[in-house]
Coordinates of C-alpha atoms in Angstrom, one line a residue:
X7 CA -39.4 4.1 15.4
X8 CA -38.5 1.7 12.6
X9 CA -35.5 2.7 10.6
X10 CA -33.7 0.9 7.8
X11 CA -31.0 1.7 5.4
X12 CA -30.1 0.0 2.2
X13 CA -26.6 0.2 0.9
X14 CA -25.2 -1.1 -2.4
X15 CA -21.6 -0.9 -3.7
X16 CA -21.1 -1.3 -7.5
X17 CA -17.7 -2.1 -8.8
X18 CA -17.1 -1.2 -12.4
X19 CA -13.7 -2.3 -13.8
X20 CA -12.3 -1.4 -17.2
X21 CA -9.1 -3.5 -17.6
X22 CA -7.6 -2.6 -21.0
X23 CA -4.6 -4.6 -19.9
X24 CA -4.6 -8.2 -18.9
X25 CA -2.5 -7.4 -15.9
X26 CA -2.4 -4.4 -13.5
X27 CA -0.8 -3.2 -10.3
X28 CA -2.3 -1.0 -7.6
X29 CA 1.1 0.6 -6.7
X30 CA 4.8 -0.1 -6.4
X31 CA 4.8 -2.0 -3.1
X32 CA 1.6 -3.9 -3.0
X33 CA 2.2 -7.3 -1.4
X34 CA -0.3 -8.8 -3.9
X35 CA -0.4 -8.5 -7.7
X36 CA 3.0 -6.8 -8.0
X37 CA 4.4 -9.6 -10.2
X38 CA 1.4 -9.9 -12.3
X39 CA 2.9 -8.2 -15.4
X40 CA 4.9 -10.4 -17.7
X41 CA 8.5 -9.6 -18.7
X42 CA 8.5 -6.9 -21.4
X43 CA 10.8 -7.8 -24.3
X44 CA 9.4 -5.1 -26.5
X45 CA 7.9 -1.7 -25.6
X46 CA 4.5 -2.2 -24.0
X47 CA 1.8 0.1 -22.7
X48 CA -0.9 -1.1 -20.3
X49 CA -4.0 1.0 -19.5
X50 CA -6.4 0.0 -16.8
X51 CA -9.2 1.6 -14.8
X52 CA -11.3 1.1 -11.8
X53 CA -14.5 2.8 -10.5
X54 CA -16.1 2.4 -7.2
X55 CA -19.7 3.7 -7.2
X56 CA -22.0 3.8 -4.1
X57 CA -25.8 4.1 -3.9
X58 CA -27.7 4.6 -0.6
X59 CA -31.3 5.0 0.3
X60 CA -32.8 5.8 3.7
X61 CA -36.3 4.6 4.6
X62 CA -36.6 7.2 7.3
X63 CA -36.6 9.9 4.7
X64 CA -38.9 8.4 2.1
X65 CA -36.0 6.4 0.6
X66 CA -34.0 9.5 -0.1
X67 CA -31.2 8.4 -2.4
X68 CA -27.5 9.4 -2.2
X69 CA -25.2 8.5 -5.1
X70 CA -21.4 9.0 -5.0
X71 CA -18.2 7.8 -6.7
X72 CA -15.6 7.3 -3.9
X73 CA -12.9 6.2 -6.2
X74 CA -12.2 6.4 -10.0
X75 CA -8.7 5.4 -10.9
X76 CA -6.8 5.3 -14.1
X77 CA -3.4 3.7 -14.5
X78 CA -0.9 4.0 -17.3
X79 CA 2.1 1.7 -17.3
X80 CA 4.9 1.6 -19.9
X81 CA 7.5 -1.1 -19.9
X82 CA 10.6 -1.6 -21.9
X83 CA 13.4 -4.1 -21.1
X84 CA 14.6 -3.3 -17.6
X85 CA 12.7 -0.1 -17.1
X86 CA 9.0 0.6 -16.2
X87 CA 7.1 3.8 -15.6
X88 CA 3.8 3.9 -13.8
X89 CA 1.3 6.8 -13.4
X90 CA -1.9 6.3 -11.4
X91 CA -4.5 9.0 -10.8
X92 CA -7.8 9.1 -8.9
X93 CA -10.0 11.7 -10.4
X94 CA -12.5 11.3 -7.5
X95 CA -9.9 12.1 -4.9
X96 CA -8.7 15.5 -3.6
X97 CA -5.1 14.3 -4.3
X98 CA -5.2 13.5 -8.0
X99 CA -1.9 11.7 -8.4
X100 CA -1.6 8.4 -6.4
X101 CA 1.5 6.8 -7.9
X102 CA 4.1 8.2 -10.2
X103 CA 7.4 6.3 -10.3
X104 CA 10.1 4.7 -12.4
X105 CA 11.4 1.3 -11.7
X106 CA 14.6 -0.2 -12.9
X107 CA 15.1 -3.9 -12.6
X108 CA 18.0 -6.4 -12.9
X109 CA 16.1 -9.6 -13.2
X110 CA 19.2 -11.8 -13.2
X111 CA 20.3 -10.7 -9.7
X112 CA 16.8 -9.8 -8.4
X113 CA 17.5 -6.1 -7.9
X114 CA 15.1 -3.3 -8.3
X115 CA 15.3 0.5 -7.9
X116 CA 12.2 2.7 -7.4
X117 CA 12.2 6.5 -7.7
X118 CA 9.1 8.7 -7.5
X119 CA 5.9 8.6 -5.5
X120 CA 4.7 5.2 -4.2
X121 CA 3.9 3.4 -0.9
X122 CA 6.7 3.2 1.6
X123 CA 7.5 -0.5 2.6
X124 CA 5.8 -0.3 6.0
X125 CA 2.7 -1.8 7.6
X126 CA 1.5 -4.8 5.6
X127 CA -2.1 -3.9 5.8
X128 CA -1.3 -0.6 4.1
X129 CA 0.6 -2.3 1.4
X130 CA -2.3 -4.6 0.5
X131 CA -4.1 -3.8 -2.7
X132 CA -7.7 -2.6 -2.2
X133 CA -8.8 -5.7 -4.1
X134 CA -7.4 -7.9 -1.4
X135 CA -8.6 -6.1 1.7
X136 CA -10.9 -8.2 4.0
X137 CA -12.9 -5.0 4.7
X138 CA -13.8 -1.8 2.8
X139 CA -11.2 0.2 4.9
X140 CA -7.8 -0.7 6.2
X141 CA -8.8 -0.1 9.8
X142 CA -8.1 2.1 12.8
X143 CA -4.4 1.2 13.2
X144 CA -3.6 2.1 9.6
X145 CA -5.5 5.4 9.8
X146 CA -3.9 6.3 13.2
X147 CA -0.3 5.7 12.1
X148 CA -0.4 6.8 8.5
X149 CA -3.1 9.6 8.4
X150 CA -2.7 11.0 11.9
X151 CA 1.0 10.6 12.6
X152 CA 2.4 10.4 9.0
X153 CA 4.2 7.1 9.3
X154 CA 4.2 5.4 5.9
X155 CA 1.8 5.7 3.1
X156 CA 2.4 7.2 -0.3
X157 CA 5.5 9.4 -0.4
X158 CA 8.1 10.8 -2.7
X159 CA 11.4 8.9 -2.4
X160 CA 13.9 6.3 -3.5
X161 CA 13.8 2.6 -2.6
X162 CA 16.1 -0.3 -3.3
X163 CA 14.8 -3.9 -3.4
X164 CA 16.5 -7.3 -3.4
X165 CA 14.7 -10.5 -4.1
X166 CA 16.1 -14.1 -4.0
X167 CA 13.4 -16.7 -4.7
X168 CA 15.6 -19.8 -4.0
X169 CA 16.3 -18.5 -0.5
X170 CA 12.7 -19.1 0.8
X171 CA 11.5 -16.1 -1.3
X172 CA 13.5 -13.6 0.7
X173 CA 12.7 -10.0 -0.2
X174 CA 14.4 -6.9 1.4
X175 CA 13.3 -3.3 0.8
X176 CA 15.0 -0.1 2.1
X177 CA 14.0 3.4 1.2
X178 CA 14.5 7.1 1.9
X179 CA 11.3 9.3 1.7
X180 CA 10.3 12.9 1.9
X181 CA 9.4 13.9 5.5
X182 CA 6.1 15.3 6.7
X183 CA 5.5 18.9 7.5
X184 CA 5.5 20.3 11.0
X185 CA 2.8 22.6 12.6
X186 CA 4.3 25.6 10.8
X187 CA 4.3 24.0 7.4
X188 CA 8.1 23.4 7.3
X189 CA 9.3 20.2 5.8
X190 CA 11.0 17.8 8.3
X191 CA 14.0 15.7 7.6
X192 CA 13.8 12.6 5.4
X193 CA 12.2 9.5 6.7
X194 CA 13.5 5.9 6.5
X195 CA 11.5 2.8 5.9
X196 CA 12.5 -0.9 5.6
X197 CA 10.8 -4.2 5.2
X198 CA 12.1 -7.8 5.0
X199 CA 10.0 -10.9 4.4
X200 CA 10.5 -14.6 3.6
X201 CA 8.3 -17.7 2.9
X202 CA 9.3 -20.7 5.1
X203 CA 6.3 -22.5 3.4
X204 CA 6.2 -21.4 -0.2
X205 CA 2.8 -19.9 -1.3
X206 CA 1.4 -20.8 2.1
X207 CA 3.1 -18.9 4.9
X208 CA 4.8 -15.5 4.7
X209 CA 6.6 -13.8 7.6
X210 CA 7.8 -10.3 7.6
X211 CA 9.3 -7.5 9.7
X212 CA 9.2 -3.7 9.0
X213 CA 10.0 -0.4 10.5
X214 CA 9.5 3.4 9.9
X215 CA 11.6 6.2 11.4
X216 CA 10.8 9.9 11.1
X217 CA 11.6 13.4 12.5
X218 CA 15.1 13.5 13.9
X219 CA 15.4 15.8 17.0
X220 CA 18.3 17.9 18.2
X221 CA 19.8 14.9 20.0
X222 CA 19.9 12.9 16.8
X223 CA 17.0 10.6 17.8
X224 CA 13.8 9.9 15.9
X225 CA 10.8 11.5 17.5
X226 CA 8.4 9.2 15.7
X227 CA 9.0 5.6 14.8
X228 CA 7.3 2.3 14.6
X229 CA 8.4 -1.3 14.1
X230 CA 6.7 -4.7 14.0
X231 CA 6.2 -8.1 12.5
X232 CA 3.5 -9.9 10.6
X233 CA 2.6 -13.4 9.4
X234 CA 0.1 -14.5 6.7
X235 CA -1.2 -18.0 6.1
X236 CA -2.9 -18.8 2.8
X237 CA -4.7 -21.9 1.8
X238 CA -6.9 -21.9 -1.2
X239 CA -9.5 -19.1 -0.6
X240 CA -8.7 -18.9 3.1
X241 CA -6.3 -16.2 4.3
X242 CA -5.4 -15.6 8.0
X243 CA -3.1 -12.7 8.9
X244 CA -1.8 -11.1 12.1
X245 CA 0.4 -8.0 12.6
X246 CA 1.9 -6.5 15.7
X247 CA 3.4 -3.0 16.0
X248 CA 5.1 -0.9 18.7
X249 CA 6.8 2.5 18.6
X250 CA 6.5 6.1 19.6
X251 CA 4.4 9.0 18.2
X252 CA 3.7 12.5 19.4
X253 CA 1.5 11.3 22.2
X254 CA 4.0 8.8 23.5
X255 CA 4.7 5.1 23.1
X256 CA 2.1 2.7 21.7
X257 CA 1.4 -0.9 20.8
X258 CA -1.1 -2.2 18.3
X259 CA -2.3 -5.4 16.8
X260 CA -4.2 -6.3 13.6
X261 CA -5.8 -9.7 13.1

Protein backbone atom coordinates (compact mmCIF):
# COMPACT_ATOMS: atom_id res chain seq x y z
CA UNK A 1 0.00 0.00 0.00
CA UNK A 2 1.49 3.31 -1.04
CA UNK A 3 1.75 5.85 1.74
CA UNK A 4 3.22 9.29 1.77
CA UNK A 5 3.31 12.13 4.22
CA UNK A 6 4.06 15.77 3.60
CA UNK A 7 5.44 17.92 6.37
CA UNK A 8 6.16 21.63 6.34
CA UNK A 9 7.55 23.78 9.12
CA UNK A 10 6.91 27.51 8.95
CA UNK A 11 8.99 29.89 11.04
CA UNK A 12 7.50 33.28 11.74
CA UNK A 13 9.80 35.69 13.55
CA UNK A 14 8.78 39.09 14.86
CA UNK A 15 11.98 40.80 16.07
CA UNK A 16 11.02 44.16 17.51
CA UNK A 17 14.60 44.39 18.74
CA UNK A 18 17.68 44.11 16.57
CA UNK A 19 19.23 41.72 19.05
CA UNK A 20 17.85 38.89 21.14
CA UNK A 21 18.84 36.06 23.46
CA UNK A 22 17.23 32.68 23.87
CA UNK A 23 18.19 32.46 27.55
CA UNK A 24 20.86 33.27 30.09
CA UNK A 25 23.39 30.59 29.25
CA UNK A 26 23.08 29.99 25.53
CA UNK A 27 26.54 29.37 24.10
CA UNK A 28 25.46 31.32 21.01
CA UNK A 29 23.95 34.81 20.76
CA UNK A 30 24.51 35.66 24.42
CA UNK A 31 26.69 38.67 23.61
CA UNK A 32 24.45 39.96 20.83
CA UNK A 33 22.99 42.87 22.79
CA UNK A 34 25.06 46.09 22.75
CA UNK A 35 26.11 47.78 26.00
CA UNK A 36 23.25 49.78 27.45
CA UNK A 37 24.28 53.32 28.40
CA UNK A 38 20.67 54.45 28.74
CA UNK A 39 17.57 52.47 29.78
CA UNK A 40 16.58 50.17 26.94
CA UNK A 41 13.70 47.76 26.45
CA UNK A 42 13.87 45.05 23.78
CA UNK A 43 10.84 43.05 22.69
CA UNK A 44 11.17 40.01 20.44
CA UNK A 45 9.01 37.08 19.43
CA UNK A 46 9.22 33.73 17.69
CA UNK A 47 6.53 31.38 16.39
CA UNK A 48 7.01 27.83 15.13
CA UNK A 49 4.00 26.64 13.09
CA UNK A 50 3.65 23.11 11.71
CA UNK A 51 1.37 21.77 8.97
CA UNK A 52 0.98 18.09 8.10
CA UNK A 53 -1.03 16.21 5.49
CA UNK A 54 -1.33 12.42 5.17
CA UNK A 55 -2.06 10.87 1.76
CA UNK A 56 -3.39 7.69 3.39
CA UNK A 57 -6.33 9.60 4.82
CA UNK A 58 -7.33 11.76 1.84
CA UNK A 59 -4.64 14.31 2.75
CA UNK A 60 -6.13 14.92 6.16
CA UNK A 61 -4.47 18.03 7.51
CA UNK A 62 -3.12 18.69 10.97
CA UNK A 63 -2.09 22.20 11.99
CA UNK A 64 -0.28 23.06 15.23
CA UNK A 65 1.88 25.70 16.90
CA UNK A 66 4.61 23.88 18.86
CA UNK A 67 6.23 27.07 20.11
CA UNK A 68 5.17 30.71 20.44
CA UNK A 69 7.66 32.70 22.50
CA UNK A 70 7.71 36.28 23.62
CA UNK A 71 10.72 37.88 25.30
CA UNK A 72 10.99 41.20 27.12
CA UNK A 73 14.44 42.41 28.08
CA UNK A 74 15.19 45.60 30.01
CA UNK A 75 18.76 46.92 30.34
CA UNK A 76 20.22 49.79 32.32
CA UNK A 77 23.92 50.30 32.98
CA UNK A 78 25.17 47.15 34.79
CA UNK A 79 21.76 45.49 35.28
CA UNK A 80 19.53 43.51 32.92
CA UNK A 81 16.19 41.80 33.49
CA UNK A 82 14.82 39.14 31.11
CA UNK A 83 11.41 37.47 30.97
CA UNK A 84 10.62 34.91 28.29
CA UNK A 85 7.30 33.09 28.00
CA UNK A 86 6.02 30.38 25.66
CA UNK A 87 2.26 30.63 25.36
CA UNK A 88 2.13 27.34 23.42
CA UNK A 89 3.81 25.38 26.22
CA UNK A 90 2.35 23.80 29.36
CA UNK A 91 5.02 25.65 31.37
CA UNK A 92 4.37 29.27 30.48
CA UNK A 93 7.52 30.93 31.89
CA UNK A 94 10.78 29.76 30.32
CA UNK A 95 13.26 32.33 31.62
CA UNK A 96 12.87 34.98 34.30
CA UNK A 97 16.11 36.33 35.70
CA UNK A 98 18.16 39.37 36.62
CA UNK A 99 21.78 39.74 35.57
CA UNK A 100 24.31 42.09 37.14
CA UNK A 101 27.54 42.70 35.25
CA UNK A 102 30.92 44.24 36.02
CA UNK A 103 32.21 44.72 32.49
CA UNK A 104 35.61 45.99 33.59
CA UNK A 105 36.46 42.75 35.40
CA UNK A 106 34.34 40.37 33.31
CA UNK A 107 32.09 39.38 36.21
CA UNK A 108 28.41 38.47 36.00
CA UNK A 109 25.83 37.37 38.54
CA UNK A 110 22.55 35.69 37.53
CA UNK A 111 19.53 35.16 39.79
CA UNK A 112 16.17 33.68 38.80
CA UNK A 113 15.16 30.92 36.39
CA UNK A 114 17.49 30.07 33.51
CA UNK A 115 19.48 27.15 32.07
CA UNK A 116 22.06 25.58 34.33
CA UNK A 117 25.59 25.58 32.79
CA UNK A 118 25.63 21.89 31.91
CA UNK A 119 25.50 19.89 28.65
CA UNK A 120 26.57 22.06 25.72
CA UNK A 121 23.85 20.68 23.43
CA UNK A 122 21.26 21.83 25.98
CA UNK A 123 22.78 25.31 26.15
CA UNK A 124 22.56 25.83 22.39
CA UNK A 125 19.90 28.18 21.12
CA UNK A 126 17.14 26.45 19.17
CA UNK A 127 18.20 28.59 16.18
CA UNK A 128 21.63 26.93 16.17
CA UNK A 129 20.60 23.29 16.61
CA UNK A 130 21.60 20.95 13.77
CA UNK A 131 18.28 19.08 14.20
CA UNK A 132 14.78 19.95 15.34
CA UNK A 133 15.32 18.29 18.73
CA UNK A 134 18.36 18.16 21.02
CA UNK A 135 18.53 14.38 20.93
CA UNK A 136 18.23 11.29 23.11
CA UNK A 137 21.15 12.08 25.44
CA UNK A 138 19.76 15.51 26.32
CA UNK A 139 16.26 14.13 26.87
CA UNK A 140 17.56 11.21 28.96
CA UNK A 141 19.67 13.33 31.31
CA UNK A 142 17.52 16.46 31.58
CA UNK A 143 13.93 15.27 31.22
CA UNK A 144 14.19 11.76 32.68
CA UNK A 145 16.82 12.23 35.40
CA UNK A 146 16.55 16.00 36.08
CA UNK A 147 20.19 16.84 35.42
CA UNK A 148 20.43 20.39 34.13
CA UNK A 149 17.86 22.30 32.14
CA UNK A 150 15.98 25.41 33.25
CA UNK A 151 15.98 25.86 37.03
CA UNK A 152 15.64 28.50 39.71
CA UNK A 153 19.01 29.40 41.10
CA UNK A 154 21.98 31.73 41.42
CA UNK A 155 25.06 31.61 39.18
CA UNK A 156 28.33 33.48 39.05
CA UNK A 157 30.36 33.89 35.87
CA UNK A 158 33.90 35.06 35.13
CA UNK A 159 35.13 35.92 31.63
CA UNK A 160 38.58 36.97 30.51
CA UNK A 161 38.89 37.40 26.76
CA UNK A 162 42.69 38.01 26.69
CA UNK A 163 43.23 34.60 28.32
CA UNK A 164 42.10 32.58 25.30
CA UNK A 165 38.50 33.56 25.91
CA UNK A 166 38.33 31.75 29.26
CA UNK A 167 34.84 31.58 30.79
CA UNK A 168 33.96 29.91 34.11
CA UNK A 169 30.41 29.46 35.44
CA UNK A 170 29.35 28.09 38.82
CA UNK A 171 25.79 27.91 40.10
CA UNK A 172 23.50 26.58 42.83
CA UNK A 173 20.03 25.52 41.70
CA UNK A 174 16.77 24.28 43.15
CA UNK A 175 16.71 20.49 43.37
CA UNK A 176 14.18 18.19 41.73
CA UNK A 177 11.30 16.48 43.56
CA UNK A 178 11.40 12.88 44.72
CA UNK A 179 8.69 10.24 44.17
CA UNK A 180 6.68 11.66 47.09
CA UNK A 181 6.80 15.19 45.76
CA UNK A 182 9.31 16.41 48.34
CA UNK A 183 11.94 18.88 47.20
CA UNK A 184 15.48 17.46 47.30
CA UNK A 185 18.63 19.32 48.28
CA UNK A 186 20.07 22.02 46.04
CA UNK A 187 21.98 21.03 42.91
CA UNK A 188 25.41 22.23 41.81
CA UNK A 189 26.44 22.95 38.22
CA UNK A 190 29.71 24.18 36.74
CA UNK A 191 31.21 24.81 33.32
CA UNK A 192 34.57 26.10 32.10
CA UNK A 193 35.58 26.77 28.49
CA UNK A 194 38.35 28.41 26.50
CA UNK A 195 39.28 29.07 22.86
CA UNK A 196 42.81 27.94 21.94
CA UNK A 197 41.99 29.04 18.38
CA UNK A 198 39.90 32.21 18.60
CA UNK A 199 36.53 32.01 16.84
CA UNK A 200 37.47 28.59 15.45
CA UNK A 201 37.91 26.08 18.27
CA UNK A 202 36.21 26.01 21.67
CA UNK A 203 36.94 23.38 24.33
CA UNK A 204 34.88 23.01 27.49
CA UNK A 205 34.25 20.84 30.52
CA UNK A 206 31.12 20.73 32.67
CA UNK A 207 29.46 18.87 35.50
CA UNK A 208 26.19 18.54 37.40
CA UNK A 209 25.67 17.10 40.89
CA UNK A 210 22.30 16.38 42.52
CA UNK A 211 20.55 14.55 45.38
CA UNK A 212 22.88 14.17 48.36
CA UNK A 213 22.32 10.86 50.24
CA UNK A 214 22.71 10.04 53.94
CA UNK A 215 26.43 9.37 53.44
CA UNK A 216 26.96 12.85 52.01
CA UNK A 217 27.48 11.64 48.44
CA UNK A 218 25.63 12.66 45.31
CA UNK A 219 23.17 10.02 44.08
CA UNK A 220 22.96 11.55 40.61
CA UNK A 221 25.79 13.29 38.80
CA UNK A 222 27.31 13.72 35.37
CA UNK A 223 30.50 15.24 33.99
CA UNK A 224 32.10 15.52 30.60
CA UNK A 225 33.91 17.54 27.99
CA UNK A 226 33.15 18.99 24.59
CA UNK A 227 34.91 20.50 21.59
CA UNK A 228 33.48 22.61 18.77
CA UNK A 229 35.23 23.59 15.55
CA UNK A 230 33.77 26.37 13.41
CA UNK A 231 34.87 27.48 9.97
CA UNK A 232 32.57 29.70 7.97
CA UNK A 233 29.23 27.92 7.69
CA UNK A 234 30.71 24.60 8.84
CA UNK A 235 30.47 23.52 12.48
CA UNK A 236 31.66 20.21 13.91
CA UNK A 237 31.07 19.34 17.56
CA UNK A 238 31.63 16.37 19.84
CA UNK A 239 30.65 15.86 23.46
CA UNK A 240 31.34 12.99 25.85
CA UNK A 241 29.68 12.40 29.23
CA UNK A 242 29.82 9.90 32.08
CA UNK A 243 28.17 9.73 35.47
CA UNK A 244 25.56 8.04 37.63
CA UNK A 245 21.76 8.17 37.58
CA UNK A 246 19.07 6.15 39.35
CA UNK A 247 19.64 3.12 37.10
CA UNK A 248 23.42 3.07 37.61
CA UNK A 249 26.50 4.41 35.85
CA UNK A 250 26.40 5.54 32.23
CA UNK A 251 28.52 6.91 29.40
CA UNK A 252 27.21 8.90 26.44
CA UNK A 253 28.50 10.65 23.32
CA UNK A 254 27.07 13.36 21.07
CA UNK A 255 28.66 14.03 17.67
